[in-house]
Coordinates of C-alpha atoms and ligand atoms in Angstrom, one line a residue:
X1 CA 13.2 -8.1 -12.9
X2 CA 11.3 -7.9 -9.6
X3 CA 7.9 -7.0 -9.1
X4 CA 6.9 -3.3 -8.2
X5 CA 4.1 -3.3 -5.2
X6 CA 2.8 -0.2 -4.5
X7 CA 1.4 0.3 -1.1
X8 CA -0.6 3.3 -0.5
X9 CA -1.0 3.6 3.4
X10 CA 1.9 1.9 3.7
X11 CA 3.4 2.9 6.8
X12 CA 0.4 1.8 8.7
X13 CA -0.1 -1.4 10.5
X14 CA -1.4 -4.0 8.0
X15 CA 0.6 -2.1 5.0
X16 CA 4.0 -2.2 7.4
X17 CA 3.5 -5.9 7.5
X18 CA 2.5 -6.3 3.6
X19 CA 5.6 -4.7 3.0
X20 CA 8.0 -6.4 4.8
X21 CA 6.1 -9.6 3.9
X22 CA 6.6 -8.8 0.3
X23 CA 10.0 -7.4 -0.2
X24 CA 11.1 -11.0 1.8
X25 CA 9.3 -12.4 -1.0
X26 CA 11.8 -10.7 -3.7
X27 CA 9.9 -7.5 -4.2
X28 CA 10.6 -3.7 -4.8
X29 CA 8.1 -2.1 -2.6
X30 CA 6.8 2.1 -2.5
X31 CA 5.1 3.5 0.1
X32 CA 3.2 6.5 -0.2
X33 CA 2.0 7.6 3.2
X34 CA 1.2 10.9 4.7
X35 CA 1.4 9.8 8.4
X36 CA -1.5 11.1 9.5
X37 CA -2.0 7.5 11.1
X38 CA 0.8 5.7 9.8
X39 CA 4.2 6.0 11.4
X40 CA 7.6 6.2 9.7
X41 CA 8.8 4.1 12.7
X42 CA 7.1 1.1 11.3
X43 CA 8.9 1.3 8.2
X44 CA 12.1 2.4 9.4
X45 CA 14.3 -0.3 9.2
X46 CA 13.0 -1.2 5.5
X47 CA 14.6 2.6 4.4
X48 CA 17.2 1.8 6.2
X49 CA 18.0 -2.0 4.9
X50 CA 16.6 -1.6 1.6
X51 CA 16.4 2.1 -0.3
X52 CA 19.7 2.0 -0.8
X53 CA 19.9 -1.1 -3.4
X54 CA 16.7 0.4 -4.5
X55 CA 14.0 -2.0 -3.6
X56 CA 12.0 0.0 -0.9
X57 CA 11.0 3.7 -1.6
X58 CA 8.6 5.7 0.7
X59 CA 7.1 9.0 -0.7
X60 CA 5.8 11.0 1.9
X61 CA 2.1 12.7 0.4
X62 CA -0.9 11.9 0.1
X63 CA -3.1 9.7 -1.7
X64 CA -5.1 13.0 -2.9
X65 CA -2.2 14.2 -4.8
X66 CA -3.0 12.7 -8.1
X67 CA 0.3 13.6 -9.7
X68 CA 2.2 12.2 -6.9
X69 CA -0.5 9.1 -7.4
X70 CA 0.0 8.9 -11.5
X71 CA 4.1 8.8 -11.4
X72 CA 4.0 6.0 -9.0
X73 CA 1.2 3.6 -10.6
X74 CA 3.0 4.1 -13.8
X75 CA 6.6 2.7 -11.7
X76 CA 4.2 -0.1 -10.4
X77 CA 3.2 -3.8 -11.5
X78 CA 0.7 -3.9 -8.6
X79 CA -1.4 -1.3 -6.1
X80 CA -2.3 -2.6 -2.5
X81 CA -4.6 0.9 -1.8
X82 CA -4.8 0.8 1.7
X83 CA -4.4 4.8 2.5
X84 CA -7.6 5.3 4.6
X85 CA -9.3 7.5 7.5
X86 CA -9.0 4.7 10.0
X87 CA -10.6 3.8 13.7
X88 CA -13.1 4.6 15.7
X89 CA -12.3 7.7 17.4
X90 CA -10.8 9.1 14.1
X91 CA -14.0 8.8 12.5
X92 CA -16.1 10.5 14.9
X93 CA -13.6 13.2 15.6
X94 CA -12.7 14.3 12.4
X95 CA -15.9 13.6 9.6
X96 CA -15.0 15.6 6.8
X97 CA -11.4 14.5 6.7
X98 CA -12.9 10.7 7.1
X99 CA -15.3 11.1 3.8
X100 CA -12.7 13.1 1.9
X101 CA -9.4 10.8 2.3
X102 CA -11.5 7.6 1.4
X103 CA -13.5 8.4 -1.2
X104 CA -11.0 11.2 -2.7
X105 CA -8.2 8.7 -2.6
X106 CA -9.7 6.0 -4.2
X107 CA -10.8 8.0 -6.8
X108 CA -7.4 9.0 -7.6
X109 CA -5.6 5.8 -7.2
X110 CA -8.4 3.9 -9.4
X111 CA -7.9 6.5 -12.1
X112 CA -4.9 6.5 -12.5
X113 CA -4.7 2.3 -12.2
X114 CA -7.3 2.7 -15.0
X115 CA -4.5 4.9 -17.2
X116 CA -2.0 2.5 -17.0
X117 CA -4.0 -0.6 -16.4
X118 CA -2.5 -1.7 -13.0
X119 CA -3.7 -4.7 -11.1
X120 CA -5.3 -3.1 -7.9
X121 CA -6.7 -4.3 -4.7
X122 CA -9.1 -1.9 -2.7
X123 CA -9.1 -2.0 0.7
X124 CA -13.1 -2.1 2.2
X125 CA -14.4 -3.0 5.8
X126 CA -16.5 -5.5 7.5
X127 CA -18.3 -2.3 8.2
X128 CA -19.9 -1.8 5.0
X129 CA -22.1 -4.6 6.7
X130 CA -23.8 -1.5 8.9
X131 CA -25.7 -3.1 11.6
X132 CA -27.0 -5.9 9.7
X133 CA -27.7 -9.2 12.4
X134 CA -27.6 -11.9 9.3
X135 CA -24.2 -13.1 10.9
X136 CA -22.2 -15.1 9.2
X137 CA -22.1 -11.3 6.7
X138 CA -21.5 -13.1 3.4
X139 CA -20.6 -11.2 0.5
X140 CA -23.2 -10.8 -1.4
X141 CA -25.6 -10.2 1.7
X142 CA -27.8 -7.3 2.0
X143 CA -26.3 -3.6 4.1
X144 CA -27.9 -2.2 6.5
X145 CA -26.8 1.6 7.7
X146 CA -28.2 3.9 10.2
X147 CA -29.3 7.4 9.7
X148 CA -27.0 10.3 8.3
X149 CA -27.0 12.5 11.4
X150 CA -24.7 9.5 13.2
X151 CA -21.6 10.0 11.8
X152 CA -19.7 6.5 12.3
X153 CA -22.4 5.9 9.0
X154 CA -19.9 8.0 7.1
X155 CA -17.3 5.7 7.2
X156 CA -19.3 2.6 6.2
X157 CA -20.9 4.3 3.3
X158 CA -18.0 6.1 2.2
X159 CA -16.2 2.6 1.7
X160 CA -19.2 1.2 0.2
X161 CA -18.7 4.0 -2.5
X162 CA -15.0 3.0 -3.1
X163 CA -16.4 -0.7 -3.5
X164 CA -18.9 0.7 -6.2
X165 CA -16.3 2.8 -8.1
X166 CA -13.9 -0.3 -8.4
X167 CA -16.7 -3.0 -9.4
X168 CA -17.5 -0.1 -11.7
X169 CA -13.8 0.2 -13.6
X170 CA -13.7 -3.8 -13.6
X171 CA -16.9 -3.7 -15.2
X172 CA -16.8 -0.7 -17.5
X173 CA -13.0 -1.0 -18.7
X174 CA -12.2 -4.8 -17.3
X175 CA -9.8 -2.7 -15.2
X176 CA -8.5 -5.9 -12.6
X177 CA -9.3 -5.0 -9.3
X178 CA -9.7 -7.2 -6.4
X179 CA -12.0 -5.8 -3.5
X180 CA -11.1 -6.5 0.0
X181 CA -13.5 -6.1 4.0
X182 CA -11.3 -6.5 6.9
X183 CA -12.4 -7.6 9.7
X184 CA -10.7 -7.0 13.2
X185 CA -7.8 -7.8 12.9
X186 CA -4.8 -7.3 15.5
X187 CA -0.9 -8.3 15.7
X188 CA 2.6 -6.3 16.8
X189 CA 2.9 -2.4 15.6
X190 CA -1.2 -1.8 15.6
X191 CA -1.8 1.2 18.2
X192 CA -4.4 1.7 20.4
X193 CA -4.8 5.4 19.5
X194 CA -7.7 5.7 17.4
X195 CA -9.8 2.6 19.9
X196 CA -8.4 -1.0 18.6
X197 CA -9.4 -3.2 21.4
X198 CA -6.6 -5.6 21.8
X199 CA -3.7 -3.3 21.9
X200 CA -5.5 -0.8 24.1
X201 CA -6.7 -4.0 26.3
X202 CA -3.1 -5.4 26.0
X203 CA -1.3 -2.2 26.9
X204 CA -3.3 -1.7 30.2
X205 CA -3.0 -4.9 31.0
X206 CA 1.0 -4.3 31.4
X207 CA 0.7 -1.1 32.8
X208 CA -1.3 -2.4 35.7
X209 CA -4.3 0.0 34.9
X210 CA -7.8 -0.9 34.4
X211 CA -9.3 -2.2 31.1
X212 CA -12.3 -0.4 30.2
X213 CA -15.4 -2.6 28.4
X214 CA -17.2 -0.2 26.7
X215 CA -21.2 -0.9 27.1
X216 CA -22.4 -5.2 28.7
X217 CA -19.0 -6.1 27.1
X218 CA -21.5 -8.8 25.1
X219 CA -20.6 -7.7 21.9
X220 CA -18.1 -9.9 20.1
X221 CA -15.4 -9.7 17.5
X222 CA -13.2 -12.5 15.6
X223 CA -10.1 -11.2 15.9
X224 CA -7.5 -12.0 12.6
X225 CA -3.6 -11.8 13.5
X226 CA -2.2 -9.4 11.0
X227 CA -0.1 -12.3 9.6
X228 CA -2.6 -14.4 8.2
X229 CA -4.0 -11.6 7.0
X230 CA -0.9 -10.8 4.9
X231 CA -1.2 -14.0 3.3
X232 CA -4.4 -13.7 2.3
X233 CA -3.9 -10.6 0.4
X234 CA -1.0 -11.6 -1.3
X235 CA -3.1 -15.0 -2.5
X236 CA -5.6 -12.9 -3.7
X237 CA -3.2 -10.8 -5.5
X238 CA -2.1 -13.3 -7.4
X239 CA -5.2 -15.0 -7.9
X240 CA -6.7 -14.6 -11.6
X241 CA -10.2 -15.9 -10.4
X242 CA -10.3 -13.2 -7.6
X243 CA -10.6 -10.6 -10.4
X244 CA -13.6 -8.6 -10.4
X245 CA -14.9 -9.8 -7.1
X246 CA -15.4 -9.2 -3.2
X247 CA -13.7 -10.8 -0.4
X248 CA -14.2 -11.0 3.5
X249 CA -11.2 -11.5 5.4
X250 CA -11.2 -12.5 8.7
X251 CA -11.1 -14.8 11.3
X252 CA -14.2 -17.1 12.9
X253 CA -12.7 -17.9 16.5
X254 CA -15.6 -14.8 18.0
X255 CA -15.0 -13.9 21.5
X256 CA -17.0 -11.4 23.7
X257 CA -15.6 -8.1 24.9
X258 CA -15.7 -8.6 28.3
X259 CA -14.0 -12.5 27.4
X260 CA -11.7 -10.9 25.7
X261 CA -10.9 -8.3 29.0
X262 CA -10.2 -11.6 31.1
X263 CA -8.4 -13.4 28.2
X264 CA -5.8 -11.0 28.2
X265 CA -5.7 -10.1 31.9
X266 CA -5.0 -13.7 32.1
X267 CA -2.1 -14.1 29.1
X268 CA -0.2 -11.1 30.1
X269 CA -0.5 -12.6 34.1
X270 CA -2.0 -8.7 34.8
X271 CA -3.9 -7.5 37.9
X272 CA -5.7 -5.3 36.0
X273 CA -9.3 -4.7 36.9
X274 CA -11.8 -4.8 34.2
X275 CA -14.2 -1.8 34.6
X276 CA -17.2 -1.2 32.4
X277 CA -18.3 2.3 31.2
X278 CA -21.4 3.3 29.4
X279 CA -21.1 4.2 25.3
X280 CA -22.5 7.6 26.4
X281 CA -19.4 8.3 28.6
X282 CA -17.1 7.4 26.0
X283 CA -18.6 9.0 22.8
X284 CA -20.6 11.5 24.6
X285 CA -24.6 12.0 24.2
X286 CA -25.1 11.2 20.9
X287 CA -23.6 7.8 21.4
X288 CA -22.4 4.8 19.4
X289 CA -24.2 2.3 17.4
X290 CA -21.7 -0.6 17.9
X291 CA -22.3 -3.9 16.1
X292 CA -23.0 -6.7 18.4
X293 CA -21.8 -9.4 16.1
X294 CA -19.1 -9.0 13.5
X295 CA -18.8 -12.5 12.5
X296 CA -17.6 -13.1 8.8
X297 CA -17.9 -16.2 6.2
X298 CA -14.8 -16.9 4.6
X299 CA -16.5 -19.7 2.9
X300 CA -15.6 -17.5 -0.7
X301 CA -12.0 -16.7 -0.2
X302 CA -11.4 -20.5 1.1
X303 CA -13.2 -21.6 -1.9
X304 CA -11.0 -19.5 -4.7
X305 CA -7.3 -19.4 -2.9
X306 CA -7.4 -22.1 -0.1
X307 CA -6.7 -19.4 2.5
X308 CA -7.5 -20.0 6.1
X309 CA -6.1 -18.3 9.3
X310 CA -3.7 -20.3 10.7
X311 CA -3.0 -18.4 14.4
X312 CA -5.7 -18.0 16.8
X313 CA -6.6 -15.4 19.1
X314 CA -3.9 -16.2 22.2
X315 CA -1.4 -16.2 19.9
X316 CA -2.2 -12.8 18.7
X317 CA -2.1 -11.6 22.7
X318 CA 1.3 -12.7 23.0
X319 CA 2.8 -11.5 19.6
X320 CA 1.2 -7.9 20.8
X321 CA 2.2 -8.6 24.1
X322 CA 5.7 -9.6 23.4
X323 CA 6.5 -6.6 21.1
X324 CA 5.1 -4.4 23.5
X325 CA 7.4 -5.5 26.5
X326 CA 10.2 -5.1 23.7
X327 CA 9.0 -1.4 23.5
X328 CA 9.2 -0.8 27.4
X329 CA 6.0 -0.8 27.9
X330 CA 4.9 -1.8 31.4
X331 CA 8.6 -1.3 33.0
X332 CA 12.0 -2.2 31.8
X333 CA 12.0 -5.0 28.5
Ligands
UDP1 N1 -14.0 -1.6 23.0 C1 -14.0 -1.6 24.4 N2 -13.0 -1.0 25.1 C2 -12.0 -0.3 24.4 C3 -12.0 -0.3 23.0 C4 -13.0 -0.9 22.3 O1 -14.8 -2.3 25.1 O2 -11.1 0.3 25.1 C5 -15.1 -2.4 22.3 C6 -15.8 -1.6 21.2 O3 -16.9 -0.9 21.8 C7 -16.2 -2.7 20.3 C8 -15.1 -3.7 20.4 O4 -14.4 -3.4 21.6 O5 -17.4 -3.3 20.7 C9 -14.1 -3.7 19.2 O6 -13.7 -2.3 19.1 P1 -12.6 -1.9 18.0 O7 -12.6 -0.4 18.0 O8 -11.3 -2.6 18.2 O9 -13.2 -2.5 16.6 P2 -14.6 -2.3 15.9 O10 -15.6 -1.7 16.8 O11 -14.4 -1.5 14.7 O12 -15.0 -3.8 15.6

């Protein structure tokens, strides 16, 4: 019998690639996604190649649903939560949906792991770090988050709360969770919509229209292609030791903004003009706290699985490049 993964969120862009990832590997794979960011495109040809002979399912609802929620984790060996308000503009545009979906829906997915004692990994972010400077952010370092009247706060402390709540099952009940924090992390299928830099950088650069660096364009990132990522869940799925515990997961390769701008002008052979703009102009007079550095260790999840990302950042500008030209954009594939 194959394994049951249960992706929640996963029609997005990291659960679209978990999925395909494992049901190559041998598994039977359900999504439960309610589009609001995830797309049915990026799943499409899994329903179509797969639901048939019964090893891919997608439920369309919400992770809020708890009875939806309960009949699935009891059909599951495994939950990848991944269901989450997601990207910058999101968050600032819509708050109350932002703190509801995140901590609501990991509420409901970790009690009703807890019912049937599923193995579950929650999904955090290398924002939890706030605006911390103590770069490498190492696990166990200290959080540091700005006041509650700046709503991009929301979002950091609501996943610290879904971190809390599934340290506190593990510890309460010895339910096995496994805690996750992204970093950036970029690849084919990710959209620019809700403010990820590269395919928003990457996109303009084929179109011919200017790339916009928000602010000196000195801030940096480590950008993680979406494939490495994928591996270094599914080691830490299946990773006893990882049990109980917290994991950054990212890449180290750190690159300014306004690099990054000329990086990819340069890859895609664009003739784009970089422009800066002011945080004001894009998110208006309140602003934007950004984070100057987001640099992670990955000393811990080396340590326990071996894991390492294997493809650096110009690979990741062609792969997003490439499938974009394969989508028409910029003119004719
Ligand atoms: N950024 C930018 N231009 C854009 C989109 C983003 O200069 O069109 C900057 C943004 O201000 C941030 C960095 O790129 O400093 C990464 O932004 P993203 O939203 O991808 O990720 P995050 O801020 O969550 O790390």
């Amino acid at each position: 019998m194959s394994r049951t993964s249960l992706l929640t969120g996963g029609a997005g862009f990291i659960g679209s690639h978990l999925a395909r990832h494992l049901i190559a590997k041998g598994h039977r794979v359900i999504v439960l996604d309610d589009l609001s960011t995830g797309r049915f495109s990026n799943i499409e040809d899994l329903d179509r190649t797969h639901a048939a002979e019964g090893r891919f399912k997608f439920i369309f609802d919400s992770v809020l649903h708890e009875r939806v929620v309960e009949d699935l984790v009891r059909e599951a060996d495994e939950i990848y939560h991944l269901a989450s308000a997601v990207g910058v503009n999101l968050i600032m545009n819509e708050p109350v949906r932002t703190i509801e979906t995140i901590v609501g829906g990991t509420h409901s997915v970790l009690r009703c792991a807890a019912r049937y004692r599923r193995r579950t990994m929650v999904f955090s972010t290398s924002e939890v770090y706030g605006k911390s400077s103590d770069v490498p952010f190492r696990e166990d370092g200290d959080r540091l988050e700005g006041a509650t009247s700046r709503h991009r706060w929301a979002y950091s402390c609501a996943k610290a709360l879904d971190e809390f709540l599934a340290l506190a099952h593990w510890k309460q009940t010895r339910l096995p969770v496994v805690v996750v924090r992204l970093f950036n992390t970029a690849g084919p299928r990710q959209t620019g919509q809700y403010g990820m830099v590269v395919p928003s950088f990457v996109r303009c650069a084929l179109r011919g229209e200017p790339l916009t660096v928000y602010g000196t364009g000195e801030q940096s990132r480590c950008f993680c292609h979406v494939a490495d990522v994928v591996e270094a869940l599914e080691g830490l799925m299946g990773c006893e030791a990882a049990t109980g515990q917290v994991f950054n997961i990212g890449s180290t390769e750190e690159i300014g903004i306004l690099e990054l701008a000329r990086r990819v002008v340069e890859l895609t052979e664009s003739r784009s003009e970089i422009q800066r703009i002011s945080y004001e102009k894009v998110y208006g007079a309140d602003g934007f706290e950004d984070m100057q550095r987001r640099l992670p260790s990955i000393d811990k999840i080396a340590r326990t699985t071996g894991w390492r990302p294997k493809r650096g950042l110009n690979e990741i500008i062609r792969d997003v490049a490439a499938a974009m030209r394969e989508e028409g954009v910029g003119g004719e594939p």
